[in-house]
C-alpha cells in the first residue's frame, strides 16, 4: 500500500528549462511534505518542505506547490541546471504511528541535458 | 561539524551471518532514524530512537532485526542470520529534536549490505 506515489520514474529536461516533478499521496493525515535530492552512493539531502497549511513554498530556484484537495504536490525547478541531475524523492510526515517518521515515494530520476 | 557518519559504507555477509551497521549522529543530535532502501524503491522507515530509548519501531521486521542507541557511542542496527532479501542500502538520519516541522533530519551516506 503505497501512501506516497511518484508515478514518473524518470524525467529529462533541457538545461535552462523548467523541471516539474510530481507526487501524489493518499493519506489525509499527512501534514508536512518534503523533497529530498539524492546522488548515487550518497544519502538523501533535504531540498525544500511545505506545511499542509500552505499551498506554496519557494526557495531560490525551487518551488513546491501543494494541492490538498487533490492530494498532490509538485516540485518546480527553474531554470534547470545539469547539476540538478539526481533522484528526487517526495516524502510526507504526520500520519498514524509516530509523527516523526517519513513516508517516501519511489523517486524520480531527473536528467538535465546540457 | 561532521555530518551523520555511517560505517561501514559497504558490507558483505554470507547467509546466516550477522550484520552490524553503525551510525554516529551529528554533534548535538539525540534523535536517530533508520531507513532501508530496497533496489528500485523509496526509503522505508524502520525505527526511531532517542538516547537509550526506542520511540517507534513500527517499520522494523519482528524477527532478526534490532536497534539500539546507547548513552555513549553510535546507534547500531543489528541484523541476525541475514538472508538475501536483506540486501539493501540502510540509511541513518539524525536531528537535534523531533523533526517535521520543527527541524529537518540529516541523512548519512548509507551502508550498502550485500548478502551472498
PDB file of C-alpha atoms in Angstrom:
ATOM      1  CA  UNK A   1       0.000   0.000   0.000  1.00  0.00           C
ATOM      2  CA  UNK A   2       1.915   2.995  -1.330  1.00  0.00           C
ATOM      3  CA  UNK A   3       0.800   6.097   0.541  1.00  0.00           C
ATOM      4  CA  UNK A   4       3.164   8.365  -1.395  1.00  0.00           C
ATOM      5  CA  UNK A   5       3.462   7.836  -5.117  1.00  0.00           C
ATOM      6  CA  UNK A   6       5.779   9.232  -7.725  1.00  0.00           C
ATOM      7  CA  UNK A   7       4.429   7.867 -10.960  1.00  0.00           C
ATOM      8  CA  UNK A   8       7.222   9.066 -13.223  1.00  0.00           C
ATOM      9  CA  UNK A   9      10.388   7.062 -12.678  1.00  0.00           C
ATOM     10  CA  UNK A  10      12.361   9.401 -14.913  1.00  0.00           C
ATOM     11  CA  UNK A  11      12.276  12.877 -16.446  1.00  0.00           C
ATOM     12  CA  UNK A  12      14.606  14.556 -18.947  1.00  0.00           C
ATOM     13  CA  UNK A  13      14.741  18.328 -19.350  1.00  0.00           C
ATOM     14  CA  UNK A  14      16.909  20.722 -21.317  1.00  0.00           C
ATOM     15  CA  UNK A  15      19.209  22.988 -19.356  1.00  0.00           C
ATOM     16  CA  UNK A  16      17.533  26.322 -18.641  1.00  0.00           C
ATOM     17  CA  UNK A  17      14.000  24.948 -18.914  1.00  0.00           C
ATOM     18  CA  UNK A  18      11.616  24.151 -16.093  1.00  0.00           C
ATOM     19  CA  UNK A  19      11.600  20.749 -14.397  1.00  0.00           C
ATOM     20  CA  UNK A  20       8.314  19.674 -12.821  1.00  0.00           C
ATOM     21  CA  UNK A  21       8.316  16.639 -10.570  1.00  0.00           C
ATOM     22  CA  UNK A  22       5.013  15.301  -9.316  1.00  0.00           C
ATOM     23  CA  UNK A  23       3.915  13.414  -6.242  1.00  0.00           C
ATOM     24  CA  UNK A  24       0.551  12.086  -5.071  1.00  0.00           C
ATOM     25  CA  UNK A  25      -0.432  10.888  -1.623  1.00  0.00           C
ATOM     26  CA  UNK A  26      -3.380   9.005  -0.259  1.00  0.00           C
ATOM     27  CA  UNK A  27      -3.261   9.583   3.497  1.00  0.00           C
ATOM     28  CA  UNK A  28      -5.108  12.762   4.510  1.00  0.00           C
ATOM     29  CA  UNK A  29      -3.350  12.683   7.909  1.00  0.00           C
ATOM     30  CA  UNK A  30      -0.068  13.791   6.357  1.00  0.00           C
ATOM     31  CA  UNK A  31       0.574  17.381   7.376  1.00  0.00           C
ATOM     32  CA  UNK A  32       4.138  18.031   6.270  1.00  0.00           C
ATOM     33  CA  UNK A  33       5.758  17.322   2.946  1.00  0.00           C
ATOM     34  CA  UNK A  34       9.383  17.356   1.901  1.00  0.00           C
ATOM     35  CA  UNK A  35      11.504  16.898  -1.182  1.00  0.00           C
ATOM     36  CA  UNK A  36      14.896  15.210  -0.989  1.00  0.00           C
ATOM     37  CA  UNK A  37      17.569  15.015  -3.644  1.00  0.00           C
ATOM     38  CA  UNK A  38      19.856  12.008  -3.878  1.00  0.00           C
ATOM     39  CA  UNK A  39      23.036  11.456  -5.828  1.00  0.00           C
ATOM     40  CA  UNK A  40      24.346   7.921  -6.417  1.00  0.00           C
ATOM     41  CA  UNK A  41      26.164   6.404  -3.417  1.00  0.00           C
ATOM     42  CA  UNK A  42      25.115   9.298  -1.180  1.00  0.00           C
ATOM     43  CA  UNK A  43      22.367   9.850   1.342  1.00  0.00           C
ATOM     44  CA  UNK A  44      19.285  11.962   0.604  1.00  0.00           C
ATOM     45  CA  UNK A  45      19.761  15.705   1.012  1.00  0.00           C
ATOM     46  CA  UNK A  46      16.891  17.886   2.170  1.00  0.00           C
ATOM     47  CA  UNK A  47      15.772  20.314  -0.520  1.00  0.00           C
ATOM     48  CA  UNK A  48      12.539  22.048   0.422  1.00  0.00           C
ATOM     49  CA  UNK A  49       9.437  21.436   2.516  1.00  0.00           C
ATOM     50  CA  UNK A  50       5.874  22.638   2.891  1.00  0.00           C
ATOM     51  CA  UNK A  51       3.349  22.506   5.676  1.00  0.00           C
ATOM     52  CA  UNK A  52      -0.203  21.458   4.901  1.00  0.00           C
ATOM     53  CA  UNK A  53      -1.452  24.903   5.921  1.00  0.00           C
ATOM     54  CA  UNK A  54       0.315  26.425   2.919  1.00  0.00           C
ATOM     55  CA  UNK A  55      -0.068  25.889  -0.800  1.00  0.00           C
ATOM     56  CA  UNK A  56       3.298  27.193  -1.970  1.00  0.00           C
ATOM     57  CA  UNK A  57       6.835  27.492  -0.686  1.00  0.00           C
ATOM     58  CA  UNK A  58       9.699  28.971  -2.635  1.00  0.00           C
ATOM     59  CA  UNK A  59      13.454  28.786  -2.098  1.00  0.00           C
ATOM     60  CA  UNK A  60      15.601  30.162  -4.882  1.00  0.00           C
ATOM     61  CA  UNK A  61      15.162  28.054  -7.996  1.00  0.00           C
ATOM     62  CA  UNK A  62      12.958  25.555  -6.155  1.00  0.00           C
ATOM     63  CA  UNK A  63       9.228  25.925  -5.540  1.00  0.00           C
ATOM     64  CA  UNK A  64       6.920  23.348  -4.035  1.00  0.00           C
ATOM     65  CA  UNK A  65       3.175  23.511  -4.655  1.00  0.00           C
ATOM     66  CA  UNK A  66       0.614  21.660  -2.559  1.00  0.00           C
ATOM     67  CA  UNK A  67      -2.946  20.927  -3.658  1.00  0.00           C
ATOM     68  CA  UNK A  68      -4.603  19.365  -0.613  1.00  0.00           C
ATOM     69  CA  UNK A  69      -7.939  18.710  -2.268  1.00  0.00           C
ATOM     70  CA  UNK A  70      -6.207  16.700  -4.982  1.00  0.00           C
ATOM     71  CA  UNK A  71      -3.645  15.228  -2.550  1.00  0.00           C
ATOM     72  CA  UNK A  72      -0.960  16.300  -4.962  1.00  0.00           C
ATOM     73  CA  UNK A  73       2.294  18.172  -4.681  1.00  0.00           C
ATOM     74  CA  UNK A  74       4.858  19.201  -7.217  1.00  0.00           C
ATOM     75  CA  UNK A  75       8.407  20.483  -7.247  1.00  0.00           C
ATOM     76  CA  UNK A  76       9.358  23.097  -9.832  1.00  0.00           C
ATOM     77  CA  UNK A  77      12.980  23.768 -10.630  1.00  0.00           C
ATOM     78  CA  UNK A  78      13.646  26.769 -12.809  1.00  0.00           C
ATOM     79  CA  UNK A  79      15.979  27.223 -14.520  1.00  0.00           C
ATOM     80  CA  UNK A  80      17.177  23.622 -14.511  1.00  0.00           C
ATOM     81  CA  UNK A  81      20.923  23.041 -14.393  1.00  0.00           C
ATOM     82  CA  UNK A  82      22.999  19.924 -15.209  1.00  0.00           C
ATOM     83  CA  UNK A  83      23.975  19.717 -11.525  1.00  0.00           C
ATOM     84  CA  UNK A  84      20.315  19.158 -10.694  1.00  0.00           C
ATOM     85  CA  UNK A  85      20.523  15.703 -12.287  1.00  0.00           C
ATOM     86  CA  UNK A  86      19.725  13.320  -9.415  1.00  0.00           C
ATOM     87  CA  UNK A  87      16.938  11.202  -7.993  1.00  0.00           C
ATOM     88  CA  UNK A  88      14.265  13.297  -6.302  1.00  0.00           C
ATOM     89  CA  UNK A  89      12.191  11.783  -3.523  1.00  0.00           C
ATOM     90  CA  UNK A  90       8.926  13.154  -2.270  1.00  0.00           C
ATOM     91  CA  UNK A  91       8.259  12.407   1.425  1.00  0.00           C
ATOM     92  CA  UNK A  92       5.431  13.018   3.863  1.00  0.00           C
ATOM     93  CA  UNK A  93       5.063  13.040   7.614  1.00  0.00           C
ATOM     94  CA  UNK A  94       2.325  13.185  10.208  1.00  0.00           C
ATOM     95  CA  UNK A  95       0.304  10.059   9.574  1.00  0.00           C
ATOM     96  CA  UNK A  96      -0.563   7.355  12.080  1.00  0.00           C
ATOM     97  CA  UNK A  97       2.043   5.982  14.404  1.00  0.00           C
ATOM     98  CA  UNK A  98       4.997   8.181  15.152  1.00  0.00           C
ATOM     99  CA  UNK A  99       4.654  11.603  13.592  1.00  0.00           C
ATOM    100  CA  UNK A 100       8.406  11.619  13.283  1.00  0.00           C
ATOM    101  CA  UNK A 101       8.774   9.113  10.503  1.00  0.00           C
ATOM    102  CA  UNK A 102       8.847   9.933   6.824  1.00  0.00           C
ATOM    103  CA  UNK A 103       6.976   8.030   4.160  1.00  0.00           C
ATOM    104  CA  UNK A 104       8.880   8.228   0.885  1.00  0.00           C
ATOM    105  CA  UNK A 105       7.834   7.894  -2.719  1.00  0.00           C
ATOM    106  CA  UNK A 106       9.847   5.673  -5.044  1.00  0.00           C
ATOM    107  CA  UNK A 107      11.715   8.587  -6.585  1.00  0.00           C
ATOM    108  CA  UNK A 108      12.056  10.293  -9.976  1.00  0.00           C
ATOM    109  CA  UNK A 109      15.377  10.331 -11.805  1.00  0.00           C
ATOM    110  CA  UNK A 110      15.829  13.825 -13.233  1.00  0.00           C
ATOM    111  CA  UNK A 111      18.318  14.276 -16.051  1.00  0.00           C
ATOM    112  CA  UNK A 112      19.108  17.819 -17.138  1.00  0.00           C
ATOM    113  CA  UNK A 113      20.637  17.822 -20.596  1.00  0.00           C
ATOM    114  CA  UNK A 114      23.241  20.461 -21.427  1.00  0.00           C
TER     115      UNK A 114
ATOM    116  CA  UNK B   1      30.946  19.935  12.042  1.00  0.00           C
ATOM    117  CA  UNK B   2      30.882  16.460  10.628  1.00  0.00           C
ATOM    118  CA  UNK B   3      27.668  15.146   9.181  1.00  0.00           C
ATOM    119  CA  UNK B   4      25.971  11.871  10.001  1.00  0.00           C
ATOM    120  CA  UNK B   5      28.599   9.160   9.765  1.00  0.00           C
ATOM    121  CA  UNK B   6      27.719   5.625   8.824  1.00  0.00           C
ATOM    122  CA  UNK B   7      30.082   2.699   8.699  1.00  0.00           C
ATOM    123  CA  UNK B   8      30.905   0.578   7.014  1.00  0.00           C
ATOM    124  CA  UNK B   9      29.920   2.018   3.644  1.00  0.00           C
ATOM    125  CA  UNK B  10      29.801  -1.454   2.149  1.00  0.00           C
ATOM    126  CA  UNK B  11      29.244  -4.719   3.976  1.00  0.00           C
ATOM    127  CA  UNK B  12      29.204  -8.198   2.504  1.00  0.00           C
ATOM    128  CA  UNK B  13      27.830 -11.040   4.572  1.00  0.00           C
ATOM    129  CA  UNK B  14      27.119 -14.689   3.835  1.00  0.00           C
ATOM    130  CA  UNK B  15      23.644 -16.012   4.507  1.00  0.00           C
ATOM    131  CA  UNK B  16      23.238 -16.801   8.186  1.00  0.00           C
ATOM    132  CA  UNK B  17      25.853 -14.344   9.414  1.00  0.00           C
ATOM    133  CA  UNK B  18      25.211 -11.236  11.484  1.00  0.00           C
ATOM    134  CA  UNK B  19      25.406  -7.687  10.148  1.00  0.00           C
ATOM    135  CA  UNK B  20      26.106  -4.709  12.402  1.00  0.00           C
ATOM    136  CA  UNK B  21      25.597  -1.245  10.946  1.00  0.00           C
ATOM    137  CA  UNK B  22      26.791   1.815  12.829  1.00  0.00           C
ATOM    138  CA  UNK B  23      25.545   5.380  12.793  1.00  0.00           C
ATOM    139  CA  UNK B  24      27.118   8.341  14.550  1.00  0.00           C
ATOM    140  CA  UNK B  25      24.664  11.240  14.530  1.00  0.00           C
ATOM    141  CA  UNK B  26      25.653  14.822  14.021  1.00  0.00           C
ATOM    142  CA  UNK B  27      27.041  16.566  17.084  1.00  0.00           C
ATOM    143  CA  UNK B  28      24.238  17.664  19.362  1.00  0.00           C
ATOM    144  CA  UNK B  29      21.673  15.368  17.753  1.00  0.00           C
ATOM    145  CA  UNK B  30      19.936  12.951  20.088  1.00  0.00           C
ATOM    146  CA  UNK B  31      17.294  11.606  17.689  1.00  0.00           C
ATOM    147  CA  UNK B  32      18.195   8.860  15.221  1.00  0.00           C
ATOM    148  CA  UNK B  33      16.180   7.185  12.469  1.00  0.00           C
ATOM    149  CA  UNK B  34      16.959   4.154  10.357  1.00  0.00           C
ATOM    150  CA  UNK B  35      15.583   3.697   6.844  1.00  0.00           C
ATOM    151  CA  UNK B  36      16.041   0.903   4.328  1.00  0.00           C
ATOM    152  CA  UNK B  37      16.044   1.279   0.569  1.00  0.00           C
ATOM    153  CA  UNK B  38      15.485  -1.819  -1.497  1.00  0.00           C
ATOM    154  CA  UNK B  39      16.506  -1.737  -5.174  1.00  0.00           C
ATOM    155  CA  UNK B  40      14.220   0.438  -7.327  1.00  0.00           C
ATOM    156  CA  UNK B  41      12.212   1.544  -4.298  1.00  0.00           C
ATOM    157  CA  UNK B  42      11.993   4.534  -2.000  1.00  0.00           C
ATOM    158  CA  UNK B  43      13.288   4.623   1.531  1.00  0.00           C
ATOM    159  CA  UNK B  44      11.183   2.763   4.084  1.00  0.00           C
ATOM    160  CA  UNK B  45      11.123   3.779   7.748  1.00  0.00           C
ATOM    161  CA  UNK B  46      12.405   1.166  10.155  1.00  0.00           C
ATOM    162  CA  UNK B  47      12.967   2.619  13.614  1.00  0.00           C
ATOM    163  CA  UNK B  48      13.215   5.896  15.538  1.00  0.00           C
ATOM    164  CA  UNK B  49      15.391   6.112  18.634  1.00  0.00           C
ATOM    165  CA  UNK B  50      16.427   8.640  21.198  1.00  0.00           C
ATOM    166  CA  UNK B  51      19.322   8.103  23.554  1.00  0.00           C
ATOM    167  CA  UNK B  52      18.744   4.752  25.302  1.00  0.00           C
ATOM    168  CA  UNK B  53      15.126   4.563  24.122  1.00  0.00           C
ATOM    169  CA  UNK B  54      13.295   3.086  21.167  1.00  0.00           C
ATOM    170  CA  UNK B  55      10.492   5.501  20.351  1.00  0.00           C
ATOM    171  CA  UNK B  56       8.939   3.854  17.310  1.00  0.00           C
ATOM    172  CA  UNK B  57       9.924   0.528  15.772  1.00  0.00           C
ATOM    173  CA  UNK B  58       6.790   0.054  13.713  1.00  0.00           C
ATOM    174  CA  UNK B  59       8.789  -0.364  10.496  1.00  0.00           C
ATOM    175  CA  UNK B  60      11.189  -2.940  11.840  1.00  0.00           C
ATOM    176  CA  UNK B  61      10.748  -6.624  10.932  1.00  0.00           C
ATOM    177  CA  UNK B  62       9.690  -8.537  14.035  1.00  0.00           C
ATOM    178  CA  UNK B  63      12.450 -11.101  13.821  1.00  0.00           C
ATOM    179  CA  UNK B  64      16.211 -10.895  13.346  1.00  0.00           C
ATOM    180  CA  UNK B  65      16.353  -7.074  13.413  1.00  0.00           C
ATOM    181  CA  UNK B  66      17.199  -4.944  16.432  1.00  0.00           C
ATOM    182  CA  UNK B  67      18.411  -1.403  17.044  1.00  0.00           C
ATOM    183  CA  UNK B  68      19.941   0.469  19.902  1.00  0.00           C
ATOM    184  CA  UNK B  69      21.222   3.943  20.649  1.00  0.00           C
ATOM    185  CA  UNK B  70      23.241   3.767  23.852  1.00  0.00           C
ATOM    186  CA  UNK B  71      24.091   6.661  26.094  1.00  0.00           C
ATOM    187  CA  UNK B  72      27.621   6.607  24.751  1.00  0.00           C
ATOM    188  CA  UNK B  73      28.633   5.617  21.249  1.00  0.00           C
ATOM    189  CA  UNK B  74      26.881   5.210  17.931  1.00  0.00           C
ATOM    190  CA  UNK B  75      23.489   3.796  17.127  1.00  0.00           C
ATOM    191  CA  UNK B  76      23.663   0.185  15.976  1.00  0.00           C
ATOM    192  CA  UNK B  77      21.313  -1.633  13.623  1.00  0.00           C
ATOM    193  CA  UNK B  78      21.824  -5.349  14.020  1.00  0.00           C
ATOM    194  CA  UNK B  79      20.576  -7.991  11.611  1.00  0.00           C
ATOM    195  CA  UNK B  80      20.959 -11.585  12.724  1.00  0.00           C
ATOM    196  CA  UNK B  81      21.047 -14.580  10.373  1.00  0.00           C
ATOM    197  CA  UNK B  82      20.967 -12.437   7.271  1.00  0.00           C
ATOM    198  CA  UNK B  83      19.101 -13.614   4.159  1.00  0.00           C
ATOM    199  CA  UNK B  84      19.410 -12.485   0.545  1.00  0.00           C
ATOM    200  CA  UNK B  85      16.302 -10.300   0.922  1.00  0.00           C
ATOM    201  CA  UNK B  86      18.149  -8.180   3.494  1.00  0.00           C
ATOM    202  CA  UNK B  87      20.417  -6.868   0.725  1.00  0.00           C
ATOM    203  CA  UNK B  88      19.671  -3.149   0.579  1.00  0.00           C
ATOM    204  CA  UNK B  89      21.021   0.303   1.377  1.00  0.00           C
ATOM    205  CA  UNK B  90      20.478   1.231   5.007  1.00  0.00           C
ATOM    206  CA  UNK B  91      20.359   4.941   5.796  1.00  0.00           C
ATOM    207  CA  UNK B  92      20.575   6.627   9.145  1.00  0.00           C
ATOM    208  CA  UNK B  93      19.328  10.144   9.808  1.00  0.00           C
ATOM    209  CA  UNK B  94      19.612  12.357  12.865  1.00  0.00           C
ATOM    210  CA  UNK B  95      18.022  15.519  14.208  1.00  0.00           C
ATOM    211  CA  UNK B  96      18.516  17.685  17.306  1.00  0.00           C
ATOM    212  CA  UNK B  97      14.880  17.397  18.321  1.00  0.00           C
ATOM    213  CA  UNK B  98      11.774  15.728  16.965  1.00  0.00           C
ATOM    214  CA  UNK B  99      11.612  16.922  13.367  1.00  0.00           C
ATOM    215  CA  UNK B 100       8.898  17.778  10.903  1.00  0.00           C
ATOM    216  CA  UNK B 101       8.154  20.571  11.007  1.00  0.00           C
ATOM    217  CA  UNK B 102      10.406  21.987  13.675  1.00  0.00           C
ATOM    218  CA  UNK B 103      13.650  20.856  12.158  1.00  0.00           C
ATOM    219  CA  UNK B 104      14.862  18.577   9.454  1.00  0.00           C
ATOM    220  CA  UNK B 105      16.651  15.278   9.689  1.00  0.00           C
ATOM    221  CA  UNK B 106      20.067  14.902   8.088  1.00  0.00           C
ATOM    222  CA  UNK B 107      20.934  11.649   6.371  1.00  0.00           C
ATOM    223  CA  UNK B 108      24.184   9.750   6.308  1.00  0.00           C
ATOM    224  CA  UNK B 109      25.685   8.245   3.164  1.00  0.00           C
ATOM    225  CA  UNK B 110      24.276   4.837   3.920  1.00  0.00           C
ATOM    226  CA  UNK B 111      25.596   1.313   4.304  1.00  0.00           C
ATOM    227  CA  UNK B 112      25.114  -0.969   1.344  1.00  0.00           C
ATOM    228  CA  UNK B 113      24.597  -4.502   2.619  1.00  0.00           C
ATOM    229  CA  UNK B 114      25.067  -7.378   0.212  1.00  0.00           C
ATOM    230  CA  UNK B 115      24.160 -10.885   1.316  1.00  0.00           C
ATOM    231  CA  UNK B 116      25.788 -13.626  -0.718  1.00  0.00           C
TER     232      UNK B 116
END
